[in-house]
Amino acid sequence: MKKIIFLSLVSILIFSCKSKNSATSTKIDSKSQTAIKGEWVISSVNYPGSEVIKVTSFDLADSKCFIGSKWKFVSMSNKGNMALNSTSCTAYSTPISWFINKEGEFVLKILDEAKAKTVKSGYVLKVANQTDKSFQLIDKINVGGTLTDVVYQFQKIN
């Protein structure tokens, strides 16, 4: 489901975060999950080649539009919401469903007013460098046959 477009002499690649429909463990890591409850902001999105490669995150917007986005995670219900609010991008807000499994994977469904059980696909990212005040979600994308990390850095708001 990745989209690749090559333009002129300088190649610009457009990708989507990968959607993972294969079996993913649903055994919840309650300690990791409880640690990220609350409100967060994405302070940066980093990946090699970001000056020439554009990444479409979560099939929604350019990854740079996620910088400054606000996320709320409610650990008891596995619900929350996220809002893109960058002045240079289209504003967007949606409810989400999420959990962290025992393998350290963050499983995310974007609900767009649908119920979580009716949404059949989602996104699986790796949780890394988790502290009380920050954590990272890492996606792997294919760039020219090489897996590359896209790192979303989250900072706690409250």
Coordinates of N, CA and C in Angstrom, one line a residue:
M1 N 0.8 -1.2 0.0 CA 0.0 0.0 0.0 C 0.9 1.3 0.0
K2 N 2.1 1.1 -0.2 CA 3.0 2.3 -0.2 C 2.9 2.9 -1.6
K3 N 3.0 4.2 -1.6 CA 2.9 5.0 -2.9 C 4.3 5.6 -3.1
I4 N 4.8 5.3 -4.4 CA 6.1 5.9 -4.7 C 6.0 6.7 -6.0
I5 N 6.4 7.9 -5.9 CA 6.4 8.8 -7.1 C 7.8 9.4 -7.3
F6 N 8.3 9.3 -8.5 CA 9.6 9.8 -8.8 C 9.5 11.0 -9.7
L7 N 10.1 12.2 -9.3 CA 10.0 13.4 -10.1 C 11.4 13.9 -10.4
S8 N 11.6 14.4 -11.6 CA 12.8 15.1 -12.1 C 14.1 14.4 -11.7
L9 N 15.2 15.2 -11.7 CA 16.5 14.6 -11.3 C 16.6 14.3 -9.9
V10 N 16.0 15.1 -9.0 CA 16.0 14.8 -7.6 C 14.7 13.9 -7.3
S11 N 15.0 12.8 -6.8 CA 13.8 11.9 -6.5 C 13.1 12.3 -5.2
I12 N 11.8 12.4 -5.3 CA 11.0 12.6 -4.1 C 10.1 11.4 -4.0
L13 N 10.2 10.8 -2.9 CA 9.4 9.5 -2.7 C 8.3 9.8 -1.7
I14 N 7.1 9.4 -2.0 CA 6.0 9.5 -1.1 C 5.6 8.1 -0.6
F15 N 5.5 8.0 0.7 CA 5.2 6.7 1.3 C 4.0 6.9 2.3
S16 N 3.4 5.8 2.7 CA 2.4 5.8 3.7 C 3.0 5.0 4.9
C17 N 2.6 5.3 6.1 CA 2.9 4.4 7.2 C 2.3 3.1 6.9
K18 N 3.0 2.0 7.2 CA 2.5 0.7 6.8 C 1.3 0.3 7.6
S19 N 0.4 -0.2 7.0 CA -0.8 -0.8 7.6 C -0.5 -2.3 7.8
K20 N -0.8 -2.8 9.0 CA -0.4 -4.2 9.3 C -1.7 -4.9 9.6
N21 N -2.1 -5.8 8.7 CA -3.3 -6.6 8.9 C -3.0 -8.0 9.5
S22 N -1.7 -8.3 9.5 CA -1.4 -9.7 10.0 C -1.6 -9.8 11.5
A23 N -1.6 -11.0 12.0 CA -1.8 -11.2 13.4 C -0.8 -10.5 14.3
T24 N -1.3 -9.7 15.2 CA -0.5 -9.0 16.1 C -1.0 -9.4 17.5
S25 N -0.1 -9.6 18.4 CA -0.4 -10.0 19.8 C -1.3 -8.9 20.4
T26 N -2.4 -9.4 21.1 CA -3.3 -8.5 21.8 C -3.1 -8.6 23.3
K27 N -2.1 -9.3 23.7 CA -1.8 -9.3 25.2 C -1.2 -8.0 25.6
I28 N -1.9 -7.2 26.4 CA -1.6 -5.9 26.8 C -0.4 -5.8 27.8
D29 N 0.5 -4.8 27.6 CA 1.5 -4.5 28.5 C 1.0 -3.3 29.3
S30 N 0.3 -3.7 30.4 CA -0.4 -2.6 31.2 C 0.6 -1.6 31.8
K31 N 1.8 -2.0 32.2 CA 2.7 -1.0 32.7 C 3.1 0.1 31.7
S32 N 3.5 -0.4 30.5 CA 3.8 0.6 29.4 C 2.6 1.4 29.0
Q33 N 1.5 0.8 29.0 CA 0.3 1.5 28.6 C -0.1 2.6 29.6
T34 N -0.1 2.2 30.9 CA -0.4 3.2 31.9 C 0.5 4.4 31.9
A35 N 1.8 4.1 31.6 CA 2.8 5.2 31.6 C 2.6 6.3 30.6
I36 N 1.8 6.0 29.5 CA 1.6 7.0 28.5 C 0.2 7.6 28.6
K37 N -0.6 7.3 29.6 CA -1.9 7.9 29.7 C -1.7 9.4 29.9
G38 N -2.6 10.2 29.4 CA -2.6 11.6 29.5 C -2.5 12.3 28.2
E39 N -2.0 13.6 28.2 CA -1.9 14.4 27.0 C -0.5 14.6 26.6
W40 N -0.2 14.4 25.3 CA 1.1 14.4 24.7 C 1.1 15.3 23.4
V41 N 2.3 15.7 23.0 CA 2.5 16.5 21.8 C 3.7 15.8 21.1
I42 N 3.6 15.7 19.7 CA 4.7 15.2 19.0 C 5.7 16.4 18.7
S43 N 6.9 16.3 19.3 CA 7.8 17.4 19.2 C 8.7 17.3 18.0
S44 N 8.9 16.1 17.4 CA 9.6 16.0 16.2 C 9.3 14.7 15.5
V45 N 9.5 14.7 14.2 CA 9.4 13.5 13.3 C 10.7 13.4 12.5
N46 N 11.5 12.4 12.7 CA 12.8 12.3 12.1 C 13.0 11.0 11.3
Y47 N 13.7 11.1 10.2 CA 14.0 9.9 9.4 C 15.1 10.3 8.5
P48 N 16.0 9.3 8.1 CA 17.1 9.6 7.2 C 16.5 10.1 5.8
G49 N 17.1 11.1 5.2 CA 16.7 11.6 3.9 C 15.5 12.5 3.9
S50 N 15.1 13.0 5.1 CA 13.9 13.8 5.2 C 13.9 15.1 4.3
E51 N 15.1 15.5 3.9 CA 15.2 16.6 3.0 C 14.7 16.3 1.6
V52 N 14.7 15.0 1.2 CA 14.2 14.7 -0.2 C 13.1 13.6 -0.2
I53 N 12.8 13.1 1.0 CA 11.8 12.0 1.0 C 10.6 12.6 1.8
K54 N 9.4 12.5 1.3 CA 8.2 12.9 2.0 C 7.5 11.6 2.4
V55 N 7.1 11.6 3.7 CA 6.4 10.4 4.2 C 5.0 10.9 4.6
T56 N 4.0 10.1 4.1 CA 2.6 10.4 4.5 C 2.3 9.5 5.7
S57 N 2.1 10.1 6.8 CA 1.9 9.3 8.1 C 0.4 8.9 8.3
F58 N 0.2 7.7 8.6 CA -1.1 7.2 8.9 C -2.1 7.4 7.8
D59 N -1.6 7.5 6.6 CA -2.5 7.7 5.4 C -3.3 9.0 5.5
L60 N -2.8 10.0 6.3 CA -3.5 11.2 6.6 C -2.8 12.5 6.0
A61 N -1.6 12.6 6.3 CA -0.9 13.9 6.0 C 0.6 13.7 6.0
D62 N 1.3 14.7 5.4 CA 2.8 14.7 5.5 C 3.2 14.5 6.9
S63 N 4.3 13.7 7.1 CA 4.8 13.5 8.5 C 5.1 14.8 9.2
K64 N 5.6 15.8 8.5 CA 5.9 17.0 9.2 C 4.7 17.8 9.7
C65 N 3.5 17.4 9.2 CA 2.2 18.0 9.7 C 1.9 17.5 11.1
F66 N 2.6 16.4 11.5 CA 2.3 15.8 12.8 C 3.1 16.5 13.9
I67 N 4.1 17.3 13.5 CA 4.9 18.0 14.5 C 3.9 19.1 15.2
G68 N 3.8 19.0 16.5 CA 2.9 19.9 17.2 C 1.5 19.3 17.4
S69 N 1.3 18.1 16.8 CA 0.0 17.5 17.0 C -0.2 17.0 18.4
K70 N -1.5 17.1 18.9 CA -1.8 16.7 20.3 C -2.5 15.4 20.3
W71 N -2.1 14.6 21.2 CA -2.6 13.2 21.4 C -3.1 13.0 22.8
K72 N -4.2 12.4 23.0 CA -4.7 12.1 24.4 C -4.9 10.6 24.4
F73 N -4.3 9.9 25.4 CA -4.3 8.5 25.6 C -5.0 8.2 26.9
V74 N -6.1 7.4 26.9 CA -6.8 7.0 28.1 C -6.5 5.5 28.2
S75 N -5.7 5.1 29.2 CA -5.3 3.7 29.3 C -6.3 2.7 29.7
M76 N -7.3 3.2 30.5 CA -8.3 2.2 31.0 C -9.2 1.8 29.9
S77 N -9.5 2.6 29.0 CA -10.5 2.3 27.9 C -9.8 2.0 26.6
N78 N -8.5 2.3 26.5 CA -7.8 2.2 25.2 C -8.4 3.1 24.1
K79 N -8.9 4.2 24.6 CA -9.4 5.2 23.7 C -8.5 6.5 23.7
G80 N -8.9 7.4 23.0 CA -8.2 8.7 23.0 C -8.5 9.5 21.7
N81 N -7.7 10.5 21.5 CA -7.9 11.3 20.2 C -6.6 11.9 19.9
M82 N -6.5 12.3 18.6 CA -5.4 13.1 18.1 C -5.8 14.2 17.2
A83 N -5.1 15.3 17.2 CA -5.4 16.5 16.5 C -4.2 17.1 15.8
L84 N -4.3 17.2 14.5 CA -3.2 17.9 13.8 C -3.6 19.4 13.8
N85 N -2.7 20.3 14.2 CA -3.0 21.7 14.3 C -1.9 22.6 13.7
S86 N -1.0 22.1 12.9 CA 0.0 22.9 12.3 C -0.6 23.9 11.3
T87 N -0.2 25.2 11.4 CA -0.7 26.2 10.6 C -0.4 26.0 9.1
S88 N 0.6 25.2 8.8 CA 0.9 25.0 7.4 C 0.3 23.7 6.8
C89 N -0.6 23.1 7.6 CA -1.3 21.9 7.1 C -2.8 22.0 7.4
T90 N -3.5 21.1 6.8 CA -5.0 21.1 7.0 C -5.2 20.5 8.4
A91 N -6.1 21.2 9.2 CA -6.4 20.8 10.6 C -7.2 19.5 10.5
Y92 N -7.0 18.6 11.4 CA -7.7 17.3 11.4 C -7.7 16.8 12.9
S93 N -8.9 16.2 13.2 CA -9.0 15.7 14.6 C -9.8 14.4 14.5
T94 N -9.5 13.4 15.2 CA -10.2 12.1 15.2 C -10.0 11.3 16.5
P95 N -11.1 10.6 16.8 CA -10.9 9.6 17.9 C -10.0 8.5 17.5
I96 N -9.3 7.9 18.5 CA -8.5 6.7 18.2 C -8.7 5.6 19.2
S97 N -8.3 4.4 18.8 CA -8.3 3.3 19.7 C -6.9 2.8 19.7
W98 N -6.3 2.4 20.8 CA -4.9 2.0 20.9 C -4.6 1.0 22.0
F99 N -3.5 0.3 21.9 CA -3.0 -0.4 23.1 C -1.5 -0.7 22.8
I100 N -0.8 -1.1 23.8 CA 0.6 -1.5 23.7 C 0.6 -3.0 24.1
N101 N 1.2 -3.8 23.2 CA 1.2 -5.3 23.5 C 2.5 -5.7 24.2
K102 N 2.6 -6.9 24.6 CA 3.8 -7.4 25.4 C 5.0 -7.4 24.5
E103 N 4.9 -7.3 23.2 CA 6.1 -7.2 22.3 C 6.6 -5.8 22.2
G104 N 6.0 -4.8 22.9 CA 6.4 -3.4 22.8 C 5.9 -2.7 21.5
E105 N 4.8 -3.3 21.0 CA 4.2 -2.7 19.8 C 3.0 -1.8 20.2
F106 N 2.9 -0.7 19.6 CA 1.8 0.3 19.8 C 0.9 0.0 18.6
V107 N -0.3 -0.4 18.9 CA -1.3 -0.8 17.9 C -2.4 0.3 17.9
L108 N -2.6 1.0 16.8 CA -3.4 2.2 16.6 C -4.5 2.0 15.6
K109 N -5.7 2.4 15.9 CA -6.8 2.4 14.9 C -7.3 3.9 14.9
I110 N -7.4 4.4 13.7 CA -8.0 5.7 13.6 C -9.5 5.5 13.3
L111 N -10.3 6.1 14.1 CA -11.7 5.7 14.1 C -12.6 6.6 13.2
D112 N -12.3 7.8 13.0 CA -13.1 8.7 12.2 C -14.6 8.5 12.4
E113 N -15.0 8.5 13.7 CA -16.4 8.3 14.1 C -16.9 6.9 14.0
A114 N -16.1 6.0 13.6 CA -16.5 4.6 13.5 C -16.2 3.9 14.9
K115 N -16.8 2.8 15.1 CA -16.5 2.0 16.3 C -15.3 1.2 16.0
A116 N -14.4 1.0 17.1 CA -13.2 0.3 16.9 C -13.4 -1.1 16.3
K117 N -14.4 -1.8 16.7 CA -14.6 -3.2 16.3 C -15.0 -3.2 14.8
T118 N -15.4 -2.1 14.2 CA -15.8 -2.1 12.8 C -14.6 -1.7 11.9
V119 N -13.5 -1.1 12.5 CA -12.3 -0.8 11.8 C -11.5 -2.0 11.7
K120 N -11.2 -2.5 10.5 CA -10.5 -3.7 10.3 C -9.0 -3.6 10.1
S121 N -8.5 -2.4 9.9 CA -7.0 -2.2 9.8 C -6.5 -1.1 10.7
G122 N -5.3 -1.1 10.9 CA -4.7 -0.1 11.7 C -3.2 0.0 11.5
Y123 N -2.5 0.5 12.4 CA -1.0 0.8 12.3 C -0.3 0.2 13.5
V124 N 0.8 -0.4 13.3 CA 1.6 -1.0 14.3 C 3.0 -0.4 14.3
L125 N 3.3 0.3 15.4 CA 4.6 0.9 15.6 C 5.3 0.4 16.8
K126 N 6.6 0.6 16.9 CA 7.4 0.1 18.0 C 7.5 1.2 19.1
V127 N 7.3 0.9 20.4 CA 7.5 1.9 21.4 C 8.9 1.8 21.9
A128 N 9.6 3.0 22.0 CA 11.0 3.1 22.4 C 11.2 4.2 23.3
N129 N 12.3 4.1 24.1 CA 12.8 5.2 25.0 C 11.7 5.8 25.8
Q130 N 10.9 5.0 26.5 CA 9.8 5.5 27.2 C 10.2 5.9 28.6
T131 N 9.9 7.2 29.0 CA 10.1 7.7 30.3 C 8.8 8.4 30.8
D132 N 8.8 9.0 32.0 CA 7.6 9.7 32.5 C 7.2 10.9 31.6
K133 N 8.2 11.5 31.0 CA 8.0 12.7 30.2 C 8.1 12.6 28.7
S134 N 8.5 11.4 28.2 CA 8.6 11.3 26.7 C 8.7 9.8 26.3
F135 N 8.4 9.6 25.1 CA 8.5 8.3 24.5 C 8.6 8.5 22.9
Q136 N 9.0 7.4 22.3 CA 9.0 7.4 20.8 C 8.1 6.3 20.2
L137 N 7.5 6.6 19.1 CA 6.9 5.6 18.3 C 7.7 5.5 17.0
I138 N 8.1 4.3 16.6 CA 8.9 4.1 15.5 C 8.2 3.2 14.5
D139 N 8.1 3.8 13.3 CA 7.5 3.0 12.1 C 8.7 2.6 11.2
K140 N 8.5 1.6 10.5 CA 9.5 1.1 9.5 C 8.9 1.3 8.1
I141 N 9.6 2.0 7.2 CA 9.1 2.2 5.9 C 10.2 1.6 4.9
N142 N 9.8 1.3 3.7 CA 10.7 0.7 2.7 C 11.1 1.9 1.8
V143 N 12.4 2.2 1.8 CA 13.0 3.2 1.0 C 14.0 2.5 0.0
G144 N 13.6 2.3 -1.2 CA 14.5 1.7 -2.2 C 15.0 0.3 -1.7
G145 N 14.1 -0.4 -1.1 CA 14.4 -1.8 -0.7 C 15.1 -1.9 0.7
T146 N 15.3 -0.8 1.3 CA 15.9 -0.7 2.6 C 14.9 -0.3 3.7
L147 N 14.8 -1.0 4.8 CA 13.9 -0.5 5.8 C 14.5 0.7 6.6
T148 N 13.7 1.7 6.7 CA 14.1 2.9 7.3 C 13.2 3.3 8.5
D149 N 13.7 3.8 9.6 CA 12.9 4.2 10.7 C 12.4 5.6 10.6
V150 N 11.1 5.7 10.9 CA 10.5 7.1 11.0 C 10.2 7.2 12.5
V151 N 10.8 8.2 13.2 CA 10.7 8.3 14.6 C 9.8 9.5 15.0
Y152 N 8.7 9.2 15.7 CA 7.8 10.2 16.2 C 8.2 10.4 17.7
Q153 N 8.7 11.6 18.1 CA 9.1 11.9 19.5 C 7.9 12.6 20.2
F154 N 7.4 12.0 21.2 CA 6.3 12.5 22.0 C 6.8 13.1 23.3
Q155 N 6.3 14.2 23.7 CA 6.6 14.9 25.0 C 5.3 15.1 25.8
K156 N 5.4 14.9 27.1 CA 4.2 14.9 27.9 C 3.8 16.4 28.1
I157 N 2.5 16.6 28.0 CA 1.9 18.0 28.2 C 1.4 18.0 29.7
N158 N 0.7 17.0 30.1 CA 0.2 17.0 31.5 C -0.2 15.6 31.8

